[in-house]
mmCIF file of C-alpha atoms and ligand atoms in Angstrom:
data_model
loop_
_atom_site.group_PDB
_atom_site.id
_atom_site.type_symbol
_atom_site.label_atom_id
_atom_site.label_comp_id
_atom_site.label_asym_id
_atom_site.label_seq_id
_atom_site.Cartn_x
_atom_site.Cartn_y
_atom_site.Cartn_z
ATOM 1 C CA UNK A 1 -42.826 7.697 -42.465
ATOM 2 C CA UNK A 2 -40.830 7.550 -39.272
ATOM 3 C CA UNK A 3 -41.311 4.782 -36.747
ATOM 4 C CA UNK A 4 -44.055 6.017 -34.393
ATOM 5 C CA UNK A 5 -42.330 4.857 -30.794
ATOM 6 C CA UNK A 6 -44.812 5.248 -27.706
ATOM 7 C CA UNK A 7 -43.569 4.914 -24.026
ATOM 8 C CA UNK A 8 -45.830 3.718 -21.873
ATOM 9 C CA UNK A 9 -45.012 3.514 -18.206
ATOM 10 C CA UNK A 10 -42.462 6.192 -18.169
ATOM 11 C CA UNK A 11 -39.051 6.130 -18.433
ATOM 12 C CA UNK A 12 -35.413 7.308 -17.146
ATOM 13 C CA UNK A 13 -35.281 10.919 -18.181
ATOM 14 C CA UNK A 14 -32.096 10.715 -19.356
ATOM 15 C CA UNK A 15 -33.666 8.025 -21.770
ATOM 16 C CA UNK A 16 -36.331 9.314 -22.705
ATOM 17 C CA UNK A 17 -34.632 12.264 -23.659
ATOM 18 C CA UNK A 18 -31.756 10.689 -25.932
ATOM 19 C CA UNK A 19 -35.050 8.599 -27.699
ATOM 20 C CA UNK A 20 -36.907 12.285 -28.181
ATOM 21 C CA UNK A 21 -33.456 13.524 -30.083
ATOM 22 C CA UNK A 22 -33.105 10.751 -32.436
ATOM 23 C CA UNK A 23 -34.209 12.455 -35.793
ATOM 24 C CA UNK A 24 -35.382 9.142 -37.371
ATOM 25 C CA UNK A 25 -38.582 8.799 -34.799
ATOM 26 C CA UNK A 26 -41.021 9.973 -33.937
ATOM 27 C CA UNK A 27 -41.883 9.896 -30.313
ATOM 28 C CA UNK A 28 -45.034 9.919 -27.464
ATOM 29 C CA UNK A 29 -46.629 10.938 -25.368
ATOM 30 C CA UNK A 30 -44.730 14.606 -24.333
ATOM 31 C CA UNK A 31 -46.852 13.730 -21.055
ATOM 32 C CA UNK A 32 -48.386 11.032 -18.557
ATOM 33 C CA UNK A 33 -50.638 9.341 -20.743
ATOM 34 C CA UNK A 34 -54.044 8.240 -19.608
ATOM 35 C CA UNK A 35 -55.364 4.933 -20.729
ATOM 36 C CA UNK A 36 -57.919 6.587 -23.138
ATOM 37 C CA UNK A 37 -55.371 8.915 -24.575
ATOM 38 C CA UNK A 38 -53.173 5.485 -25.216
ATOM 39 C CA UNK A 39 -55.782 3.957 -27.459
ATOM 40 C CA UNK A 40 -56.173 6.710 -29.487
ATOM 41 C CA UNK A 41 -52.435 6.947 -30.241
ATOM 42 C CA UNK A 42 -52.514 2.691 -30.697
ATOM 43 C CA UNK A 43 -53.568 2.775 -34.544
ATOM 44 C CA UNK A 44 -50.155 4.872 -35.267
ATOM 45 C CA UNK A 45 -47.947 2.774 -33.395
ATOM 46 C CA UNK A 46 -45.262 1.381 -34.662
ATOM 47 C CA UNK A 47 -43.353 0.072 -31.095
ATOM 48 C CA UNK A 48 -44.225 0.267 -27.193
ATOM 49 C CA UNK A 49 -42.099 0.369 -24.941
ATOM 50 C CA UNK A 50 -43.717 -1.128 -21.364
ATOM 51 C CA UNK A 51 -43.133 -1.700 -18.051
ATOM 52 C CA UNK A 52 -45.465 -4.225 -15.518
ATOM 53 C CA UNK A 53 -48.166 -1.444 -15.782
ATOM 54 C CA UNK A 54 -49.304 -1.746 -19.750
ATOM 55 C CA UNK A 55 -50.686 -5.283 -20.852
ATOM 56 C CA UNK A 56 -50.284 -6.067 -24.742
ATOM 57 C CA UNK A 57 -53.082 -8.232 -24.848
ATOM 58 C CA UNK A 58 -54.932 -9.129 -28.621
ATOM 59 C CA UNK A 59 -57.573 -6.362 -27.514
ATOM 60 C CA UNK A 60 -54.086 -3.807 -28.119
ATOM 61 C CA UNK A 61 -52.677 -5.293 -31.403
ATOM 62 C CA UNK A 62 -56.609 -5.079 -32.853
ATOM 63 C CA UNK A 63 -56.348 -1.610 -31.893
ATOM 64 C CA UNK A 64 -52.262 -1.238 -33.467
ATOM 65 C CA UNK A 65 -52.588 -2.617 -36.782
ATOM 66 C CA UNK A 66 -48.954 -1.314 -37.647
ATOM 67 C CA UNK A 67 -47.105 -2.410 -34.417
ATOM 68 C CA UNK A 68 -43.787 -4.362 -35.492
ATOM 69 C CA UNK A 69 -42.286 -4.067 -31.662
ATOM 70 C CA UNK A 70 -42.926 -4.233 -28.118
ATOM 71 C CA UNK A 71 -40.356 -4.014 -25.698
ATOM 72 C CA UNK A 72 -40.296 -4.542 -22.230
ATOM 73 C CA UNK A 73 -38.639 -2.107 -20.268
ATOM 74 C CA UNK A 74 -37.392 -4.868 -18.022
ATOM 75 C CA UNK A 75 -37.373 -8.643 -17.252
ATOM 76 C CA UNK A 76 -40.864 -10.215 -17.364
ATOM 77 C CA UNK A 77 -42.410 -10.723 -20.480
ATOM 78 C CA UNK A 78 -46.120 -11.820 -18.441
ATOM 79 C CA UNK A 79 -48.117 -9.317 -19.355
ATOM 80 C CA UNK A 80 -47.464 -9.423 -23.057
ATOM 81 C CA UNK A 81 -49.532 -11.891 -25.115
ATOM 82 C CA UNK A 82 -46.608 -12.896 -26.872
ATOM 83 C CA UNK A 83 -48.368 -15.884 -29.531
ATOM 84 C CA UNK A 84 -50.846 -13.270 -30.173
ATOM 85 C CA UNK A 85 -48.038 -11.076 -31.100
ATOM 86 C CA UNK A 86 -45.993 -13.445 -33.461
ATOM 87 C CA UNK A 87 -49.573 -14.235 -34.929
ATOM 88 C CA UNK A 88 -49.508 -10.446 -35.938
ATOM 89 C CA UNK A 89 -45.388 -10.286 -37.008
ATOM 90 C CA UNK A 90 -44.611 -8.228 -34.216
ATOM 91 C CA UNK A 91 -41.372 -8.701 -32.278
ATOM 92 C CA UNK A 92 -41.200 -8.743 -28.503
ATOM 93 C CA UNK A 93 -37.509 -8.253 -26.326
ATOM 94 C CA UNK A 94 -37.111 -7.290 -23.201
ATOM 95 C CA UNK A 95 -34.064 -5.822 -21.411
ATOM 96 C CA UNK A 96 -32.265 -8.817 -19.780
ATOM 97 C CA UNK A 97 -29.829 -8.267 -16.797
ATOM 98 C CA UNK A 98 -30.669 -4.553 -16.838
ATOM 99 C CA UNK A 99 -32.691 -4.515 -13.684
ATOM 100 C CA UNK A 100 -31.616 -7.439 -11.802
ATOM 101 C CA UNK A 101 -28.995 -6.451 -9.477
ATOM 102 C CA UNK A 102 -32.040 -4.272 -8.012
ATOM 103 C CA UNK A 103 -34.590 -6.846 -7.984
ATOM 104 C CA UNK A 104 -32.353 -8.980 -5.980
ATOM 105 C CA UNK A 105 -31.556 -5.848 -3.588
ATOM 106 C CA UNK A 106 -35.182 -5.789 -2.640
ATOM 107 C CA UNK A 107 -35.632 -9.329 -2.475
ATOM 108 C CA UNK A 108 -32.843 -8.783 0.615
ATOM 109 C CA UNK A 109 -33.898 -5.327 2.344
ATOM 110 C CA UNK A 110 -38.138 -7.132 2.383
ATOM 111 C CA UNK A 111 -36.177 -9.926 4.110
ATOM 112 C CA UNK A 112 -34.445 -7.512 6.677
ATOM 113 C CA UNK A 113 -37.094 -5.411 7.317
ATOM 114 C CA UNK A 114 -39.452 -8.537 8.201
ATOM 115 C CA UNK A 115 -36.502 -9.834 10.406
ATOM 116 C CA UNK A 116 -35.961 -6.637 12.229
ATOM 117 C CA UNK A 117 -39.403 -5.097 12.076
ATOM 118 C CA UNK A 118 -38.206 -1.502 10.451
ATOM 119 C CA UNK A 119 -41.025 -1.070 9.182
ATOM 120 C CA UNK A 120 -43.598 -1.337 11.624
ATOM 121 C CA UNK A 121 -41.155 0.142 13.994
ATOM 122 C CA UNK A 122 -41.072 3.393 11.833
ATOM 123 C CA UNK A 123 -44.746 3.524 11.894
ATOM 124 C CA UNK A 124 -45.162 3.522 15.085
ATOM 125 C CA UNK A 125 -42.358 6.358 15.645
ATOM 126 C CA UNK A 126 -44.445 8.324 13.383
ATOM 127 C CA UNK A 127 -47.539 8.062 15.204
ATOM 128 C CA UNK A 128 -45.583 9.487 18.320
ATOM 129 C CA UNK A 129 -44.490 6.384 19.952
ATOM 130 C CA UNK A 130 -41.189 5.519 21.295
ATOM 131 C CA UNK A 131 -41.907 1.744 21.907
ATOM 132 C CA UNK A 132 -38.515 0.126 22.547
ATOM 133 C CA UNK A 133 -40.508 -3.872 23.519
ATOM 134 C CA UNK A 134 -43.045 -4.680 20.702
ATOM 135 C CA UNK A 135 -40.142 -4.780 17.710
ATOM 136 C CA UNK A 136 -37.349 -7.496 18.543
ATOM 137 C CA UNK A 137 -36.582 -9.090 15.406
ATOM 138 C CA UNK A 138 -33.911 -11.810 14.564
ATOM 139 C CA UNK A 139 -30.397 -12.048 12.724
ATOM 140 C CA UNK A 140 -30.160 -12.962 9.641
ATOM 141 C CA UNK A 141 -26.479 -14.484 10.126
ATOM 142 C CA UNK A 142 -26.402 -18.349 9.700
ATOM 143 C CA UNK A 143 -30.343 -19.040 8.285
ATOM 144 C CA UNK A 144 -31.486 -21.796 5.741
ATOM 145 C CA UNK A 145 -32.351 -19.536 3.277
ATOM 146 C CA UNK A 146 -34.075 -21.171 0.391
ATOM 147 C CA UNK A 147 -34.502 -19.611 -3.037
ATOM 148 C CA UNK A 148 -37.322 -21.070 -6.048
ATOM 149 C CA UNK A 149 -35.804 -19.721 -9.275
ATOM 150 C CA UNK A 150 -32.002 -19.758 -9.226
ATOM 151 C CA UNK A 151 -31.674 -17.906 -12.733
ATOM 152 C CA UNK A 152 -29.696 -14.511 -13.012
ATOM 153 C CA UNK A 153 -31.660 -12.649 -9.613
ATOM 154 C CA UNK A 154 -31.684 -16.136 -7.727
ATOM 155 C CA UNK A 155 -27.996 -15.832 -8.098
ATOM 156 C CA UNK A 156 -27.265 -12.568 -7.290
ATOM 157 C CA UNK A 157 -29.353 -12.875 -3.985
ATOM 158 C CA UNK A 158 -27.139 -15.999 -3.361
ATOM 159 C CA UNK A 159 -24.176 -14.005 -3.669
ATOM 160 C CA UNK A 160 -25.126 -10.834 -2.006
ATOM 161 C CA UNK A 161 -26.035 -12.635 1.048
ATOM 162 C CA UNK A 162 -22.804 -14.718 1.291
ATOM 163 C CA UNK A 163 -21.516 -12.218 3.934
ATOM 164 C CA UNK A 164 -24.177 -13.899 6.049
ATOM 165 C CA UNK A 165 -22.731 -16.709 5.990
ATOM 166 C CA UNK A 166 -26.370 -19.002 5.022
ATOM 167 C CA UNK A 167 -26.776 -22.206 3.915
ATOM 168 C CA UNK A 168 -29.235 -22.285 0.736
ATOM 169 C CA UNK A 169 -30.926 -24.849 -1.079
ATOM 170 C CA UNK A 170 -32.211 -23.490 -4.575
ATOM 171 C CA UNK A 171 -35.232 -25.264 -6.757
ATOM 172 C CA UNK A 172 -34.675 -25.175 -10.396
ATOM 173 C CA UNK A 173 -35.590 -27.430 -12.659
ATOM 174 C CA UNK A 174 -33.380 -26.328 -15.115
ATOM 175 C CA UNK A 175 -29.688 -25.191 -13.401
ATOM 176 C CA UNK A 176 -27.734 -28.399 -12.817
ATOM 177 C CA UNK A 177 -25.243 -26.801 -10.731
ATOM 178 C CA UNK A 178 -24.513 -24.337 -8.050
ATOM 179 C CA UNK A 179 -21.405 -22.245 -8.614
ATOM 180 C CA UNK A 180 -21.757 -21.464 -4.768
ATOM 181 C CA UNK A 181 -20.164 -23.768 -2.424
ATOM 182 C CA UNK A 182 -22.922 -22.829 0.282
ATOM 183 C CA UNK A 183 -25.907 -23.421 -2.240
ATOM 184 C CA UNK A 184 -27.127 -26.915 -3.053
ATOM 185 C CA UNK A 185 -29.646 -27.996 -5.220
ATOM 186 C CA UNK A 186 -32.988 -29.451 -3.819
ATOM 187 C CA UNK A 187 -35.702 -30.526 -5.919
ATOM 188 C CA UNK A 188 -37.885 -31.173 -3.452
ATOM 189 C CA UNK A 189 -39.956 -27.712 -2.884
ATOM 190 C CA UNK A 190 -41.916 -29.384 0.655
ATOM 191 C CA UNK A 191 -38.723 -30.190 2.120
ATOM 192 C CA UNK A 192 -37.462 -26.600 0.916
ATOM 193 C CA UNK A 193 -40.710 -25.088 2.667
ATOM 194 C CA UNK A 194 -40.288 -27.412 5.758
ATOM 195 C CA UNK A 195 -36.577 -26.606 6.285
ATOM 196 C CA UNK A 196 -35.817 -23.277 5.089
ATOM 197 C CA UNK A 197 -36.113 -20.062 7.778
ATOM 198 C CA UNK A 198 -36.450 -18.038 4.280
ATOM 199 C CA UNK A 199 -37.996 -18.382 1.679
ATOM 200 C CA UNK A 200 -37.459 -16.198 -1.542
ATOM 201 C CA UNK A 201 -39.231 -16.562 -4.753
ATOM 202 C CA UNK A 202 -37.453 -15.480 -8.594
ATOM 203 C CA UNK A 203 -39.409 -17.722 -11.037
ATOM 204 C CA UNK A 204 -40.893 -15.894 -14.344
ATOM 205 C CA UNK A 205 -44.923 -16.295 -13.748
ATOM 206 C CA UNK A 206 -45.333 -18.817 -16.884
ATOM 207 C CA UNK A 207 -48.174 -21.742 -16.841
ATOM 208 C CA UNK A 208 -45.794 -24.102 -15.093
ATOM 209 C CA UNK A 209 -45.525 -21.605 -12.048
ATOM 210 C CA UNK A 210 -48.903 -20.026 -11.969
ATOM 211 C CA UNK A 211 -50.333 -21.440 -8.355
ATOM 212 C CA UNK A 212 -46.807 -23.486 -7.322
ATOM 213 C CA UNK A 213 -46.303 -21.844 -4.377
ATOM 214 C CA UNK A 214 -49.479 -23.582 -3.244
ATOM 215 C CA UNK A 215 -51.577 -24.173 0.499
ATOM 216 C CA UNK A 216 -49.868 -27.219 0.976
ATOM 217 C CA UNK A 217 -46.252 -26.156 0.418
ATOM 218 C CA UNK A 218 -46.977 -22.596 2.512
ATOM 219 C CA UNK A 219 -48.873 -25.147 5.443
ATOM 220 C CA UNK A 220 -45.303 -26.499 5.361
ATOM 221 C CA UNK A 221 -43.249 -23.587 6.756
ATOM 222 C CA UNK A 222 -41.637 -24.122 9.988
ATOM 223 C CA UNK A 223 -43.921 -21.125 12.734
ATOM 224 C CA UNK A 224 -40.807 -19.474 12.691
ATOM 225 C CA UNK A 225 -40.020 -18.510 8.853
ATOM 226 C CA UNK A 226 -40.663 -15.860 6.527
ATOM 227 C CA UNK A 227 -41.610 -15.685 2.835
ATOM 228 C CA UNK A 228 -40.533 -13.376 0.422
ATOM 229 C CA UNK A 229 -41.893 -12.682 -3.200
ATOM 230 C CA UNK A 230 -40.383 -9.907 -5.485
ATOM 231 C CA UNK A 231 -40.757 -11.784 -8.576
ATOM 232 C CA UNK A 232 -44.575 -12.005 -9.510
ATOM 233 C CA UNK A 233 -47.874 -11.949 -8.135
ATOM 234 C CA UNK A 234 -49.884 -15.268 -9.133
ATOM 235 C CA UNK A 235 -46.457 -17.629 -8.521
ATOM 236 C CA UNK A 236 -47.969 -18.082 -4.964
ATOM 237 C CA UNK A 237 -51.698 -18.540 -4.355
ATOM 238 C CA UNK A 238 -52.793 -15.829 -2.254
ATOM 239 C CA UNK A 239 -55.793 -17.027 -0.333
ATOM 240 C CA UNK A 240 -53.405 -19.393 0.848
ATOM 241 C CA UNK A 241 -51.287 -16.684 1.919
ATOM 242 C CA UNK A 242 -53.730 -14.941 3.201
ATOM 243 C CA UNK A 243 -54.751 -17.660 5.482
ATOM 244 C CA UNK A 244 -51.275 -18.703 6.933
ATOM 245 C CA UNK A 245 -50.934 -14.907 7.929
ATOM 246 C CA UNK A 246 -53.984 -14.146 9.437
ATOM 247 C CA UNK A 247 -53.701 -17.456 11.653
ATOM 248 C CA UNK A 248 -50.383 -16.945 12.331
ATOM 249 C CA UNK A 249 -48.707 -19.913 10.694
ATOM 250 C CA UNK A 250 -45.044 -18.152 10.103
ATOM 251 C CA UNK A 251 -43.525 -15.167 11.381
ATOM 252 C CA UNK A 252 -44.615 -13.152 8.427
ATOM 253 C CA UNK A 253 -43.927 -12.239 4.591
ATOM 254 C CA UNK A 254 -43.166 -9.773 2.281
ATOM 255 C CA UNK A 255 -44.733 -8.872 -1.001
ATOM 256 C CA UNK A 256 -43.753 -6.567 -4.314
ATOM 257 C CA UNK A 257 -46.012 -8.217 -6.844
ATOM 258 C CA UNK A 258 -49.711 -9.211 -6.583
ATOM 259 C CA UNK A 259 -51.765 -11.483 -8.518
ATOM 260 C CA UNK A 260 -53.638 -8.296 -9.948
ATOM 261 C CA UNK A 261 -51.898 -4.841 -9.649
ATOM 262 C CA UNK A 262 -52.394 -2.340 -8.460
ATOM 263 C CA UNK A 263 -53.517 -4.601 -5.162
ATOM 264 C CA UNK A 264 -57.278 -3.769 -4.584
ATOM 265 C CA UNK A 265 -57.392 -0.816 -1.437
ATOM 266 C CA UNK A 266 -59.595 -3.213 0.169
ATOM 267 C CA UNK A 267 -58.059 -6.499 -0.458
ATOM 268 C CA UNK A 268 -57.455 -8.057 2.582
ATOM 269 C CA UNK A 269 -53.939 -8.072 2.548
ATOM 270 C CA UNK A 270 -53.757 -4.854 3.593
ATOM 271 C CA UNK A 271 -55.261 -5.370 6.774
ATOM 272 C CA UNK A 272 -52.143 -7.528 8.052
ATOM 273 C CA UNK A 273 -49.931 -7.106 10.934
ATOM 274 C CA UNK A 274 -47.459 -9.563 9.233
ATOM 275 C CA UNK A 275 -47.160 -8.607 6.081
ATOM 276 C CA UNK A 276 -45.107 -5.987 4.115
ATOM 277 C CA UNK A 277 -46.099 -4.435 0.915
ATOM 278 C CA UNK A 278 -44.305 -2.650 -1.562
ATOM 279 C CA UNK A 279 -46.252 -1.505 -5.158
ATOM 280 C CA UNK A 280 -43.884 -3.344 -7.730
ATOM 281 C CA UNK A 281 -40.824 -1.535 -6.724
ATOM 282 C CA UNK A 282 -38.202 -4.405 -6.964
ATOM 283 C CA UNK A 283 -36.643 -2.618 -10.321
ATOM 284 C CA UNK A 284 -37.196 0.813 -9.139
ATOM 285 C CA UNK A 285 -34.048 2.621 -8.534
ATOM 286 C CA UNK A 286 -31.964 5.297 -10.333
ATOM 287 C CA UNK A 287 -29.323 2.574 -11.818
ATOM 288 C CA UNK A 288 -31.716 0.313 -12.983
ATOM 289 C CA UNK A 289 -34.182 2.284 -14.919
ATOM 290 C CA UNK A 290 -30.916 4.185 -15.935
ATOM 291 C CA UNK A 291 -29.166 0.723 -17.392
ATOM 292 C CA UNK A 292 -32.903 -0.527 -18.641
ATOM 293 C CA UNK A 293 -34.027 2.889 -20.587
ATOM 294 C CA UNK A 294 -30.586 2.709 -21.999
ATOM 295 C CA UNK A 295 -30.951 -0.717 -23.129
ATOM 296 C CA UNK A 296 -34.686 0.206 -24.608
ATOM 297 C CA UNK A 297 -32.862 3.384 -26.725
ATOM 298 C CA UNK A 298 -30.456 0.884 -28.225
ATOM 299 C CA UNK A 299 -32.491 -1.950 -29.249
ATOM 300 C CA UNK A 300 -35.205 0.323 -31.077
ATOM 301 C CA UNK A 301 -32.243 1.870 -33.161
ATOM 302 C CA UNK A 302 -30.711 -1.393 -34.191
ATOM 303 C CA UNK A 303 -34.482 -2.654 -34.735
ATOM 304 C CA UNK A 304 -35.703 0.507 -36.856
ATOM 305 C CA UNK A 305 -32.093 1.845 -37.941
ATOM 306 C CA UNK A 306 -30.314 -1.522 -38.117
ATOM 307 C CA UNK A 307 -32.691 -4.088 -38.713
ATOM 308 C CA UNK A 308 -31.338 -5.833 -36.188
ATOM 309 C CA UNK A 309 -33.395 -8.080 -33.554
ATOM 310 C CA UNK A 310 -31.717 -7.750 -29.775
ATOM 311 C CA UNK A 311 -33.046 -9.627 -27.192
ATOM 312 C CA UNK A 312 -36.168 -11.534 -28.610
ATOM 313 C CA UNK A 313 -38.337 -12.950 -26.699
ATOM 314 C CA UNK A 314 -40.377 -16.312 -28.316
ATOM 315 C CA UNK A 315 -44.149 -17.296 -27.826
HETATM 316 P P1 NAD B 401 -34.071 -15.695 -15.255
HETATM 317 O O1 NAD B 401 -34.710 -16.186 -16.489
HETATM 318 O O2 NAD B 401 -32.614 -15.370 -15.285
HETATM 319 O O3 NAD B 401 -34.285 -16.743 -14.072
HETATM 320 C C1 NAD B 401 -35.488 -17.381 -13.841
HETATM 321 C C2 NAD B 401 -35.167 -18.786 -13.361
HETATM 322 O O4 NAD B 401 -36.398 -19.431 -13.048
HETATM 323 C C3 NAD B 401 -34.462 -19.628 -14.429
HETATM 324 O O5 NAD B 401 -33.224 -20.123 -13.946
HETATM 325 C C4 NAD B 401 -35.431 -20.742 -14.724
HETATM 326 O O6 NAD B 401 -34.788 -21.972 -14.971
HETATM 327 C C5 NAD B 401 -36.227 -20.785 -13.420
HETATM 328 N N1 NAD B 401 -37.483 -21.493 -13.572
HETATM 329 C C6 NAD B 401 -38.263 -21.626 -14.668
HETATM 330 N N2 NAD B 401 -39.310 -22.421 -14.400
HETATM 331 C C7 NAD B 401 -39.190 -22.786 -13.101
HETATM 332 C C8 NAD B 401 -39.966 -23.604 -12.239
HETATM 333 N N3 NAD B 401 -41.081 -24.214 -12.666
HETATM 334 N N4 NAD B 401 -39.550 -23.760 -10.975
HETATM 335 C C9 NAD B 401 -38.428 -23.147 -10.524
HETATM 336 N N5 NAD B 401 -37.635 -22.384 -11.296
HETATM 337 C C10 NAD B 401 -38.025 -22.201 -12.569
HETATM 338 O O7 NAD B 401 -34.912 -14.434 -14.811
HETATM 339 P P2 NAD B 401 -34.505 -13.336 -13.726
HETATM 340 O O8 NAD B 401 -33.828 -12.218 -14.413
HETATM 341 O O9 NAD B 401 -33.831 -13.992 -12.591
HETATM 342 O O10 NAD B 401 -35.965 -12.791 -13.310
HETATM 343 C C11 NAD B 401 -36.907 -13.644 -12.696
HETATM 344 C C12 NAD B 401 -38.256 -12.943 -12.605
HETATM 345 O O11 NAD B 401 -38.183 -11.899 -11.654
HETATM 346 C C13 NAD B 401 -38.717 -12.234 -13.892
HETATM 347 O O12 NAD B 401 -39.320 -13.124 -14.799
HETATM 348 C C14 NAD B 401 -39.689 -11.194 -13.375
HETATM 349 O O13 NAD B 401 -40.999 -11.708 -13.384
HETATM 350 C C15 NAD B 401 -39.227 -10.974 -11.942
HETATM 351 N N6 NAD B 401 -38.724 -9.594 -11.727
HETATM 352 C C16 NAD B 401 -39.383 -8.812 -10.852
HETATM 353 C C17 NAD B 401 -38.953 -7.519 -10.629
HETATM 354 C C18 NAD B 401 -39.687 -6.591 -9.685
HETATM 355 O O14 NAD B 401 -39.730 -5.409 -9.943
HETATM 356 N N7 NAD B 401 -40.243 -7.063 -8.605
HETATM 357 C C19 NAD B 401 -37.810 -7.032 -11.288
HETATM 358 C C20 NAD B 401 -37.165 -7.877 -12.172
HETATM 359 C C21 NAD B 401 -37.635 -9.156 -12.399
HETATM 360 C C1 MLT B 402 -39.513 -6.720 -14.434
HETATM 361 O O1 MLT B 402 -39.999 -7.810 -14.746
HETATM 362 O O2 MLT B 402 -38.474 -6.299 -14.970
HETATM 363 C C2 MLT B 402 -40.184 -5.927 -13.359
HETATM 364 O O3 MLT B 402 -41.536 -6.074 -13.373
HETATM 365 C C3 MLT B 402 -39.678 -4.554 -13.213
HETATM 366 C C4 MLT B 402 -40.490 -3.369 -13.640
HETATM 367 O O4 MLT B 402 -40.460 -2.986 -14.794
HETATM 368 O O5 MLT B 402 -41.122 -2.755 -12.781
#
């Protein structure tokens, strides 16, 4: 019988269509699937291929007694109950590097459009104004920029913004060294929150991050700074948030990922006139999902065709 392969959260077209011409699968859905239409196909399954929106919990292997792979279609391995999964012999990768160049990209434009205000400045241009005195942002030339995860996007946020000319300090427990000459470790997160101007999160959400970005380090931030998170919701506890923001405690932040996605439409959050929001889009361009659906094609072949194991990712 040929490996039954089902894509989850979409994919890059170009992909998804290389996946649908290998002869040795078989592959779903030929549309959107809905969530109901998902578990029916679950008991044939014999990999999934996910993005943030699909969450492999033991309620899904139950339901997929044949599953041998999941692979994330990107970085963060979260949402996949990954002991529950080596319990059941089934292999988890992900696509490492594939997306991050984007990630990081994001992580930059939430910081410029906080800075300069696009954003609100667009929406009022669209509701017929033409107000030149409620947007004057600041440069973001010469900041303390501060960055909590200095793995692969960490880094690449480093280096992208070395045109503007910063000075970072970057909390990581576990990179010794900084192969920028403008980036020095700190690992003191409250003196990172009380000196920084920015602040930009790229930790995996994992028990030892769950809640660090806490009230007491946020109650920390100099009035004038801004916080950016386009790693994961639940790294930063959001009632917190929410309560720096509404009483004004720093200029403002700006969010990709939320503690539970989709956000709620009447979570609170949306009601801010210092926040941004953007739905999970930090890995959402054409190069990315080209590089990761490329990456997903390959590593079922060598898994199914090969018997080969690419990018595993433990319990
Ligand atoms: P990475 O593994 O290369 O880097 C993560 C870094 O976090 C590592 O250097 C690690 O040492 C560090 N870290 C681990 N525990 C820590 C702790 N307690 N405190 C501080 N640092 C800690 O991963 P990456 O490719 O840089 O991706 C980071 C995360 O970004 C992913 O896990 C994913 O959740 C998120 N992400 C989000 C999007 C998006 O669409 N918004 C896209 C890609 C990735
Ligand atoms: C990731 O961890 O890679 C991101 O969540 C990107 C995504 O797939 O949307």
């Amino acid at each position: 019988m040929k490996p039954f392969i089902i894509v989850t959260d979409g994919m890059d077209k170009n992909a998804f269509t290389s996946l649908k011409a290998i002869p040795e699968f078989d592959v779903h859905p030929e549309a959107k699937l809905t969530q109901d239409q998902l578990k029916t196909l679950l008991p044939k399954a014999s990999a999934l291929v996910i993005r943030s929106a699909t969450s492999v919990g033991a309620e899904y292997l139950e339901m997929a007694p044949n599953l041998k792979l999941v692979i994330r279609a990107g970085e963060g391995t979260d949402n996949i109950d990954k002991k529950a999964c080596e319990q059941k012999n089934c292999t988890v990768e992900n696509t490492p590097g594939a997306n991050n160049n984007s990630a990081a990209e994001h992580a930059i434009a939430l910081m410029m459009t906080l800075l300069r205000k696009t954003a609100w400045a667009h929406a009022s241009m669209a509701s017929g104004q033409w107000d030149k005195n409620s947007f004057t942002g600041v440069e973001l030339s010469n900041k303390k920029i501060g960055i909590i995860g200095f793995g692969r996007i960490g880094q690449i946020v480093c280096k992208r913004l070395a045109g503007f000319e910063p000075e970072v300090m970057f909390y990581d427990p576990f990179i010794k060294e900084s192969p920028f000459s403008y980036a020095k470790k700190c690992d003191d997160l409250k003196k990172i929150f009380s000196e920084c101007d920015i602040i930009t999160i790229h930790t995996p959400l994992m028990d030892a991050t769950r809640g660090l970005i806490n009230a007491e380090l946020l109650n920390c931030m100099p009035k004038h700074a801004i916080l950016v998170n386009a790693a994961r919701g639940g790294i930063v506890d959001e009632v917190a948030l929410l309560s720096i923001l509404k009483e004004k405690k720093i200029r403002g932040a700006a969010f990709d990922v939320f503690a539970k996605e989709p956000l709620e439409e009447s979570s609170e959050l949306r009601k801010l006139d210092n926040l941004i929001l953007t739905p999970h889009l930090g890995a959402s361009t054409e190069e990315a999902q080209d590089r990761v659906g490329a990456m997903a094609v390959e590593q079922l072949k060598e898994f199914f065709i090969n018997n080969k194991t690419v990018n595993q990712v433990k319990a």
